[in-house]
mmCIF file of C-alpha atoms in Angstrom:
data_model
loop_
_atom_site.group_PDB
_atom_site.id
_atom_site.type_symbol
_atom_site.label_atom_id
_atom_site.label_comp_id
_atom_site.label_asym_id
_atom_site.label_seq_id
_atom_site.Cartn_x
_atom_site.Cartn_y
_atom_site.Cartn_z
ATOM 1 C CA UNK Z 298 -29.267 -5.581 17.399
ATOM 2 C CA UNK Z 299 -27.718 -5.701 13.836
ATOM 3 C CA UNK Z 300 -31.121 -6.074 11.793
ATOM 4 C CA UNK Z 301 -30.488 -5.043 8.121
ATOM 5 C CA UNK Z 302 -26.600 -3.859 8.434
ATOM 6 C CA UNK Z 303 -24.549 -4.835 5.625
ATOM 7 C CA UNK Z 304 -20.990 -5.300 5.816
ATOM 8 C CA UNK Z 305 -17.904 -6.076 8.036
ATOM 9 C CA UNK Z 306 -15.954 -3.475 9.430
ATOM 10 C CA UNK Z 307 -13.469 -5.619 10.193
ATOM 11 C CA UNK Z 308 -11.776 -3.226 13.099
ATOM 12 C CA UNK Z 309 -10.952 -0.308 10.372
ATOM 13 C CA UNK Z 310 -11.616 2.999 9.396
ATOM 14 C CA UNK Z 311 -14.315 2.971 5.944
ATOM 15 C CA UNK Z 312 -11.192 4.392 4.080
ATOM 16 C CA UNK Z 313 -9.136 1.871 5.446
ATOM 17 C CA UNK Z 314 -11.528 -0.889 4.572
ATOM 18 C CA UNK Z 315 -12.115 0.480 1.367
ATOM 19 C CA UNK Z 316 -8.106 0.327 0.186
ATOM 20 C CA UNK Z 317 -7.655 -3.160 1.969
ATOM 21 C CA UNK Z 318 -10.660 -4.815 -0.023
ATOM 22 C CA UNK Z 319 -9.232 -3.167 -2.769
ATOM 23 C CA UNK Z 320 -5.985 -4.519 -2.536
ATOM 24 C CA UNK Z 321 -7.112 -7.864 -1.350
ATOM 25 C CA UNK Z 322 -9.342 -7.633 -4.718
ATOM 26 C CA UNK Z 323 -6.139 -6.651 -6.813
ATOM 27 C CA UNK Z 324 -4.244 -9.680 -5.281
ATOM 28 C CA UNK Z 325 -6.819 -12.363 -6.033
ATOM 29 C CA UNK Z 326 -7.134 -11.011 -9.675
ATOM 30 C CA UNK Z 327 -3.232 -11.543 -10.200
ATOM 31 C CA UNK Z 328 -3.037 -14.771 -8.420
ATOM 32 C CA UNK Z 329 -6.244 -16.218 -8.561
ATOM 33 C CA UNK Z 330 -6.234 -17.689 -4.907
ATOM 34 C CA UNK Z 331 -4.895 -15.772 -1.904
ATOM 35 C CA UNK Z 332 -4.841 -16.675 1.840
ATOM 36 C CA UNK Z 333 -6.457 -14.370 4.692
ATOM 37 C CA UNK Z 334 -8.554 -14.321 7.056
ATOM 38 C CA UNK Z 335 -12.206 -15.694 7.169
ATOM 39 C CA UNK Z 336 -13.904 -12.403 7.376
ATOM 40 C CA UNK Z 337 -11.698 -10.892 5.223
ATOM 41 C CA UNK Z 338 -12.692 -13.338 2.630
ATOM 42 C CA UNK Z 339 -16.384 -13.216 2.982
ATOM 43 C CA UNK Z 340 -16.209 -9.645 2.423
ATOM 44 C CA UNK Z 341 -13.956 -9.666 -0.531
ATOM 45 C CA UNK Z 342 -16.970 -11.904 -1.827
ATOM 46 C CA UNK Z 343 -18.927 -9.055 -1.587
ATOM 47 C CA UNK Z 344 -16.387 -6.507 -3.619
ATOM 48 C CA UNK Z 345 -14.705 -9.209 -6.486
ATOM 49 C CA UNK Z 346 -18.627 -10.343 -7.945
ATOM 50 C CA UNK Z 347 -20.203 -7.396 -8.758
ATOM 51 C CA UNK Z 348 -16.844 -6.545 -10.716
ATOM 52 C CA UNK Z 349 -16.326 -9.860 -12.250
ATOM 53 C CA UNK Z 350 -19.705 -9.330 -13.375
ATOM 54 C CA UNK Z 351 -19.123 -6.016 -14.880
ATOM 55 C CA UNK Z 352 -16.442 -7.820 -16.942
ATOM 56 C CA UNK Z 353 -18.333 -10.550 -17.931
ATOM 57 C CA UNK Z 354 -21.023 -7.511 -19.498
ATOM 58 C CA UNK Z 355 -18.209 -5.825 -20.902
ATOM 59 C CA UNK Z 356 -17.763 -8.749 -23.399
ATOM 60 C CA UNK Z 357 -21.092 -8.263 -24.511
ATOM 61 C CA UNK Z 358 -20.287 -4.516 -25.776
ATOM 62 C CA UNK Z 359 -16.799 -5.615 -26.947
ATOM 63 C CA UNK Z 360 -18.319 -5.402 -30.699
ATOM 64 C CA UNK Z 361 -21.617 -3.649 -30.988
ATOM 65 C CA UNK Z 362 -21.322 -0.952 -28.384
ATOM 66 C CA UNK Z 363 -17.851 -0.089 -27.119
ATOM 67 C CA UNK Z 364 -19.064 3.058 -24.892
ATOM 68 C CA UNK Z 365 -20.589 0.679 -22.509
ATOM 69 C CA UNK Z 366 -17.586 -1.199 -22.521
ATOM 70 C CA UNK Z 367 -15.367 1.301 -22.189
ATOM 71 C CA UNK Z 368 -17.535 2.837 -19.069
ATOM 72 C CA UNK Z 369 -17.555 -0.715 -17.252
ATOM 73 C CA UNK Z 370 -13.684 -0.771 -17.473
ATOM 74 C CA UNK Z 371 -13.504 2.919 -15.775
ATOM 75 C CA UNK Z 372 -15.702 1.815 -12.972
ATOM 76 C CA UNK Z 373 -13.893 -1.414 -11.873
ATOM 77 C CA UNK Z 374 -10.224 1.222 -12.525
ATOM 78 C CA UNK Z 375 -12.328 3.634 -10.150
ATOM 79 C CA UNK Z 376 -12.097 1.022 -7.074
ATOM 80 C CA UNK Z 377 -9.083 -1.326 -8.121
ATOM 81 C CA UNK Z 378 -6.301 1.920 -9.287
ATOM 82 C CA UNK Z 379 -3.893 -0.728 -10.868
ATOM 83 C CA UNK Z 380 -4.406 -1.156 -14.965
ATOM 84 C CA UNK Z 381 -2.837 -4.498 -15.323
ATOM 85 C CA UNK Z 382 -5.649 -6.072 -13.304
ATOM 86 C CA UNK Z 383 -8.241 -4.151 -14.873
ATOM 87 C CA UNK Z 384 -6.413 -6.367 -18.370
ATOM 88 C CA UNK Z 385 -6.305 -9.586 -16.298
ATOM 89 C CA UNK Z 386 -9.873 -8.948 -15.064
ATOM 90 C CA UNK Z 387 -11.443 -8.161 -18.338
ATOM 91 C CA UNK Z 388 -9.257 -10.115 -20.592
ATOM 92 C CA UNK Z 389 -8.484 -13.400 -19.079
ATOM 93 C CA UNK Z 390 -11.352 -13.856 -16.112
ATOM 94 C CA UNK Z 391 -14.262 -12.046 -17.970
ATOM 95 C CA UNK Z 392 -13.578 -15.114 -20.961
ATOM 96 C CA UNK Z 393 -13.266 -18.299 -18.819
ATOM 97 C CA UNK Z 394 -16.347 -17.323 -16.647
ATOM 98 C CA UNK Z 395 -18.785 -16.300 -19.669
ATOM 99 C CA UNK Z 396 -20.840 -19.139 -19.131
ATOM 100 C CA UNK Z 397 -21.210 -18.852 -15.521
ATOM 101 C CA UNK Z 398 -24.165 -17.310 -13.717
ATOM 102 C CA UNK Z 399 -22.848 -16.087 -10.700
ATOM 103 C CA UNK Z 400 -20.926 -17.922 -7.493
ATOM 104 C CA UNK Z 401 -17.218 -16.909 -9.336
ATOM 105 C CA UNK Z 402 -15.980 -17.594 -6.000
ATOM 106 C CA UNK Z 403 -15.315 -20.077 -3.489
ATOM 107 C CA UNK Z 404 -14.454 -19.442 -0.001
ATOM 108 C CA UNK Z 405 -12.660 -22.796 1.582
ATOM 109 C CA UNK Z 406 -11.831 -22.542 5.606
ATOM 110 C CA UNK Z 407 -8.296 -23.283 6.341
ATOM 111 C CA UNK Z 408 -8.192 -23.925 10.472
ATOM 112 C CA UNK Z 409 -6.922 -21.253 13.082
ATOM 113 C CA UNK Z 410 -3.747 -18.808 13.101
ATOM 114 C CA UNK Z 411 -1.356 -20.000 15.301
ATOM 115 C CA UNK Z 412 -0.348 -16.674 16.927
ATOM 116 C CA UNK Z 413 -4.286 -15.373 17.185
ATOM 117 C CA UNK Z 414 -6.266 -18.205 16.783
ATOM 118 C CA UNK Z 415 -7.892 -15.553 14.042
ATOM 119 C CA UNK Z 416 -10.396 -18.016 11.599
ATOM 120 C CA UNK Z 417 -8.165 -17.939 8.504
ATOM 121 C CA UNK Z 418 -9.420 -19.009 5.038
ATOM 122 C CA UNK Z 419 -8.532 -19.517 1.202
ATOM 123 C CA UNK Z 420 -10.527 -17.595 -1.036
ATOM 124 C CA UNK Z 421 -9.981 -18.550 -4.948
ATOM 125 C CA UNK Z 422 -11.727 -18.498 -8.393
ATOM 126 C CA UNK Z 423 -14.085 -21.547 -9.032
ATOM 127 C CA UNK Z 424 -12.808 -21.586 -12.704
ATOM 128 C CA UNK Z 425 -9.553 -21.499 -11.749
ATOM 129 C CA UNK Z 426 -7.709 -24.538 -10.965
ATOM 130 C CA UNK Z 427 -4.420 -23.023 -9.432
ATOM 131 C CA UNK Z 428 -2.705 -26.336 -8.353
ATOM 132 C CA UNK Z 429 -2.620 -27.728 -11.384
ATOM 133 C CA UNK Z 430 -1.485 -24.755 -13.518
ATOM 134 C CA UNK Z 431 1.638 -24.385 -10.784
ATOM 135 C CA UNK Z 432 2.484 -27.822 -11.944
ATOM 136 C CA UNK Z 433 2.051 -27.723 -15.259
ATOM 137 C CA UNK Z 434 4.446 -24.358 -15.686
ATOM 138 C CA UNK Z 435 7.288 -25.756 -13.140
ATOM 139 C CA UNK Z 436 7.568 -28.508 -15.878
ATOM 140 C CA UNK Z 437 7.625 -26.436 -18.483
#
């Protein structure tokens, strides 16, 4: 039985796991939506609040205490490696979900794979509405 075990392995190695949430994490900071599978995106839940959250408290020391800040930003750099998501994350995210107490993410099924039949799933910022911004740059 499976009583009180946390996680997904998701048929990987915990090193492997750990780089693919990471990069799934780093992909769905640039592009704010990203296709994979179903498990994949419940457990990237799991990995993308906790940091969005550490943003979001980062903007509280932005001012007044800039150590704490500055420590938040080296612990989401410690897991994600890439500095231009670490600005998207902290400048751009961290601002539009300020007001927001949680739930940053939404995890919408898409149907099965056709080679597979794997579950597959979009997983995408609630604060981010993706279809319109497309639109509104192409006519630009």
């Amino acid at each position: 039985m499976r009583h009180g075990v946390k996680g997904r392995k998701l048929g990987r190695t915990a090193s492997h796991r750990r780089a693919t949430l990471a990069n799934l994490s780093c992909s769905l900071i640039k592009h704010k939506r990203i296709h994979t599978t179903l498990a994949k995106a419940k457990e990237l839940r799991t990995v993308i609040e906790p940091l969005v959250t550490k943003a979001k408290r980062a903007l509280a020391f932005v001012d007044a205490n800039q150590e704490k800040g500055v420590h938040l930003r080296r612990v989401a750099k410690a897991f994600l490696k890439d500095q231009e998501t670490i600005t998207i994350l902290f400048g751009e995210i961290a601002a539009k979900v300020a007001e927001r107490n949680g739930g940053y993410t939404r995890v919408l099924k898409t149907g099965h794979r056709q080679g597979d039949g794997g579950e597959t799933a979009i997983i995408e910022f609630v604060d981010f509405d993706v279809i319109s911004a497309q639109k509104e740059h192409l006519a630009a």
